[in-house]
Tab-separated table of C-alpha atoms in Angstrom:
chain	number	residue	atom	x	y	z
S	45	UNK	CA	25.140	-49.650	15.232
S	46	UNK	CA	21.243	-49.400	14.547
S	47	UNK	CA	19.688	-47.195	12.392
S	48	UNK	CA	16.088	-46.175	12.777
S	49	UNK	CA	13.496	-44.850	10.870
S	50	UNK	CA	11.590	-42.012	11.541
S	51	UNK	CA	8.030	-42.399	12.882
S	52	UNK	CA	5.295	-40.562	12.397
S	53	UNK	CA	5.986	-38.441	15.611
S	54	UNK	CA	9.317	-37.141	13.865
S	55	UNK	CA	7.663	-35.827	10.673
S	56	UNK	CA	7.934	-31.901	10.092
S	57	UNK	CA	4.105	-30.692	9.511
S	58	UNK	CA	3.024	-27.837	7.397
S	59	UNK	CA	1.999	-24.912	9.873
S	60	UNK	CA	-0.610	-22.824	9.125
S	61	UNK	CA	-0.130	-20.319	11.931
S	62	UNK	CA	1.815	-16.973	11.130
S	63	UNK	CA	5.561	-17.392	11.399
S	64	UNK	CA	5.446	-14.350	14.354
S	65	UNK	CA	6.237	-15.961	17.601
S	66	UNK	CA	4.458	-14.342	19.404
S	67	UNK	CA	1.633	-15.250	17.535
S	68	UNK	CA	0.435	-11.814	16.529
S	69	UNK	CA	0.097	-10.153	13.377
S	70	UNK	CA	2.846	-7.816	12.221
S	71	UNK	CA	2.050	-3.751	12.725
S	72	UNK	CA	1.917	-3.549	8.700
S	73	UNK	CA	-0.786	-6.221	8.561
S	74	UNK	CA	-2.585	-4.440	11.935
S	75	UNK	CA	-1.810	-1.044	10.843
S	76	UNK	CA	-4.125	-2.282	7.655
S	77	UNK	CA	-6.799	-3.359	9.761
S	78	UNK	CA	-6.617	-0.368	11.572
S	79	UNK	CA	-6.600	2.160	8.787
S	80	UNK	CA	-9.780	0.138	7.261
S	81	UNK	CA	-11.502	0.738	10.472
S	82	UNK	CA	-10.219	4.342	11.153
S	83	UNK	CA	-12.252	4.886	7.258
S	84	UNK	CA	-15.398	3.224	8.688
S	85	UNK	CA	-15.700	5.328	11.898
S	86	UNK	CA	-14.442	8.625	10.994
S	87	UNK	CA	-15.513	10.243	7.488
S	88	UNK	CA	-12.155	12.459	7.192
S	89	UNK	CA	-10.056	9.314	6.717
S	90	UNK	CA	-13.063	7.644	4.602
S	91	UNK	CA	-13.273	11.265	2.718
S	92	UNK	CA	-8.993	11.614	2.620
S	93	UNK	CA	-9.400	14.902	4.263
S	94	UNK	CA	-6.107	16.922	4.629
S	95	UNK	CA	-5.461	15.385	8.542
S	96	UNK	CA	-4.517	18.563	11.432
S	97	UNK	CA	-1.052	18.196	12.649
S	98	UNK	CA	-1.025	15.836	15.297
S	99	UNK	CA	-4.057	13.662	14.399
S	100	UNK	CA	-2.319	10.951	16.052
S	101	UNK	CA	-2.350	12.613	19.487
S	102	UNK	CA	-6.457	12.894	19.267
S	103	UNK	CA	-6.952	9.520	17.974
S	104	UNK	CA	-4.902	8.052	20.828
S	105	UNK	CA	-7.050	10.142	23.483
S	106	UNK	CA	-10.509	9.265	21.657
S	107	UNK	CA	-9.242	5.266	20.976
S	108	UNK	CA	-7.784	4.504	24.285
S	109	UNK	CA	-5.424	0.808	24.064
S	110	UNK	CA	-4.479	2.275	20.678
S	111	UNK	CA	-0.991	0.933	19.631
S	112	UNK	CA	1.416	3.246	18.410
S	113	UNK	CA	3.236	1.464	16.068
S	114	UNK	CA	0.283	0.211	13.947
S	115	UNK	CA	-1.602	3.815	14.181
S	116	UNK	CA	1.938	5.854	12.686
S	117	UNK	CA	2.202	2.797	9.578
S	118	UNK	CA	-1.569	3.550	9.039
S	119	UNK	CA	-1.353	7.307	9.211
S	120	UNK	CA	1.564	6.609	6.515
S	121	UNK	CA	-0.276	4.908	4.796
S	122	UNK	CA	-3.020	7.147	4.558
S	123	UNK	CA	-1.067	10.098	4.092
S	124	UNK	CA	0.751	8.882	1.379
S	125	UNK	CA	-1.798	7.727	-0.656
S	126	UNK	CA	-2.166	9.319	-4.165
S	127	UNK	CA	-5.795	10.309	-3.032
S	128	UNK	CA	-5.037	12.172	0.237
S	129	UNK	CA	-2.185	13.671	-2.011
S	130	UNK	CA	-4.744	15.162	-4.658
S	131	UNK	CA	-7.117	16.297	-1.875
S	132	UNK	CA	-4.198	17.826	-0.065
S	133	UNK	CA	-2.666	19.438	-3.360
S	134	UNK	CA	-6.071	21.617	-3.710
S	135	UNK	CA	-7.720	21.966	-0.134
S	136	UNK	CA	-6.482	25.476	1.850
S	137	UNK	CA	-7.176	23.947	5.554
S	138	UNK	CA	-7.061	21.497	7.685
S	139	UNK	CA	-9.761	19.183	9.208
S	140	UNK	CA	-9.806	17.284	12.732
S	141	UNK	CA	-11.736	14.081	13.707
S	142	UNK	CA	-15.024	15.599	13.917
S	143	UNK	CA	-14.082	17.325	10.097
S	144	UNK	CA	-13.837	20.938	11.771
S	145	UNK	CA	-11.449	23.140	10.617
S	146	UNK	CA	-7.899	22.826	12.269
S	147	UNK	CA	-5.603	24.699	10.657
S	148	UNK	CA	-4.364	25.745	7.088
S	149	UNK	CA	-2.311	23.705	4.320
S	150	UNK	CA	0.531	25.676	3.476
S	151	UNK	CA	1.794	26.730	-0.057
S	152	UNK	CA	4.404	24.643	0.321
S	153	UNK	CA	3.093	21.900	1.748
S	154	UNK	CA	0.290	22.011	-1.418
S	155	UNK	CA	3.684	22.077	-3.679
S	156	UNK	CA	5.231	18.996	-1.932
S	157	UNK	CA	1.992	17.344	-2.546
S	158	UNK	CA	2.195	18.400	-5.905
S	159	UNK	CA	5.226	17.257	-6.636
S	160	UNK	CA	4.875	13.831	-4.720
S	161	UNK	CA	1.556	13.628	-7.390
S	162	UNK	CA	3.209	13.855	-10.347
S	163	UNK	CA	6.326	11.822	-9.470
S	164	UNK	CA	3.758	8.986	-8.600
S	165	UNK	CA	1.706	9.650	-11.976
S	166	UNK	CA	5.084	9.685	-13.937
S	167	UNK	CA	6.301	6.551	-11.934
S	168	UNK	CA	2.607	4.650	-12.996
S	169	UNK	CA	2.957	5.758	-16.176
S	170	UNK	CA	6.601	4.593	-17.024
S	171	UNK	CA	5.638	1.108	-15.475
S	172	UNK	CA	2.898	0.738	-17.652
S	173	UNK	CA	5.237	1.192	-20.497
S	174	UNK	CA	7.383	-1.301	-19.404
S	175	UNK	CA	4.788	-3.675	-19.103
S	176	UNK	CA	3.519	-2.929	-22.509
S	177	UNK	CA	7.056	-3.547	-24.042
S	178	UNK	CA	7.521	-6.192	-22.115
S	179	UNK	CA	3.888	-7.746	-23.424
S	180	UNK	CA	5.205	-6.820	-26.962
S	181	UNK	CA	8.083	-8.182	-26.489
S	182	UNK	CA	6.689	-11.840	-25.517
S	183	UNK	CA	3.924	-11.672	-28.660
S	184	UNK	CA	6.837	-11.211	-30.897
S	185	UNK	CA	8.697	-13.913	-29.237
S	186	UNK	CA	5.700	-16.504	-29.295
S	187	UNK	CA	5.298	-15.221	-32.816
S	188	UNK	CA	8.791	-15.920	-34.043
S	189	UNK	CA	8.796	-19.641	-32.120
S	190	UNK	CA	5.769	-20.125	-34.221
S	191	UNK	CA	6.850	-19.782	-37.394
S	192	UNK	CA	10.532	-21.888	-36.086
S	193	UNK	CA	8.048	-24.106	-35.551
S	194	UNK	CA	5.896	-24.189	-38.712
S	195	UNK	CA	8.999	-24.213	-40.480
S	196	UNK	CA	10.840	-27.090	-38.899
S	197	UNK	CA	8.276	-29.224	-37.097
S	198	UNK	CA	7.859	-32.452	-38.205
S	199	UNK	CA	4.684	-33.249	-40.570
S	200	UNK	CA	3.074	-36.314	-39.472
């Protein structure tokens, strides 16, 4: 029985293409793209307008080869960020694509955005405790291995 070696045609290589057969990026990473260019080409988006109902239905007329997938993560994305939220939370209507009116924010929806604001705020705000505790928490530490240190390192 032989035993070979590998050669140099049997080594694994890094890869530096995505790990996506089919070569293309996922819809989070094109929905991304998207959104960013969505911001660049119509001010509503750019401005985080409260979006009409169905703002997906004109932007797939007025973008034709739009994919669906990527424009519904984007249009989440959008939506749920804390500054559409505020903007949605105090505006009374509506805007479409061109920023005419197109139709009314209720009071409820204004509550829900409300409410979706301050859970995010509290959220922020509890993290950034944590992270503070956590930072105290390490200084004391370094500061106690210090003085272990001082105490019983050796003098030279």
């Amino acid at each position: 029985m032989t035993t070979s070696t590998p050669g140099p045609e049997t080594k694994p290589e890094a890869c530096s293409a995505p790990i996506n057969p089919t070569d293309k990026p996922l819809p989070s990473q094109n929905a991304r793209q998207l959104l960013k260019d969505l911001q660049e080409k119509f001010p509503v988006f750019r401005d985080s307008q409260p979006l009409a109902i169905g703002i997906d239905k004109q932007l797939m007329a007025r973008l034709p080869g739009l994919e669906r997938k990527p424009l519904r993560i984007a249009l989440g994305i959008h939506t749920h960020s804390l500054r559409y939220l505020k903007a949605s939370e105090k505006a009374a209507t509506r805007v479409d694509l061109d920023g005419q009116p197109a139709g009314e924010i209720t009071s409820e929806q204004r509550q829900h955005a409300s409410e979706l604001v301050k859970e995010r705020l509290k959220k922020q705000a509890e993290q950034r405790k944590m992270q503070r505790e956590a930072e105290a928490q390490a200084r004391q530490h370094a500061a106690k291995l210090g003085k272990l240190v001082e105490k019983f390192g050796r003098s030279t």
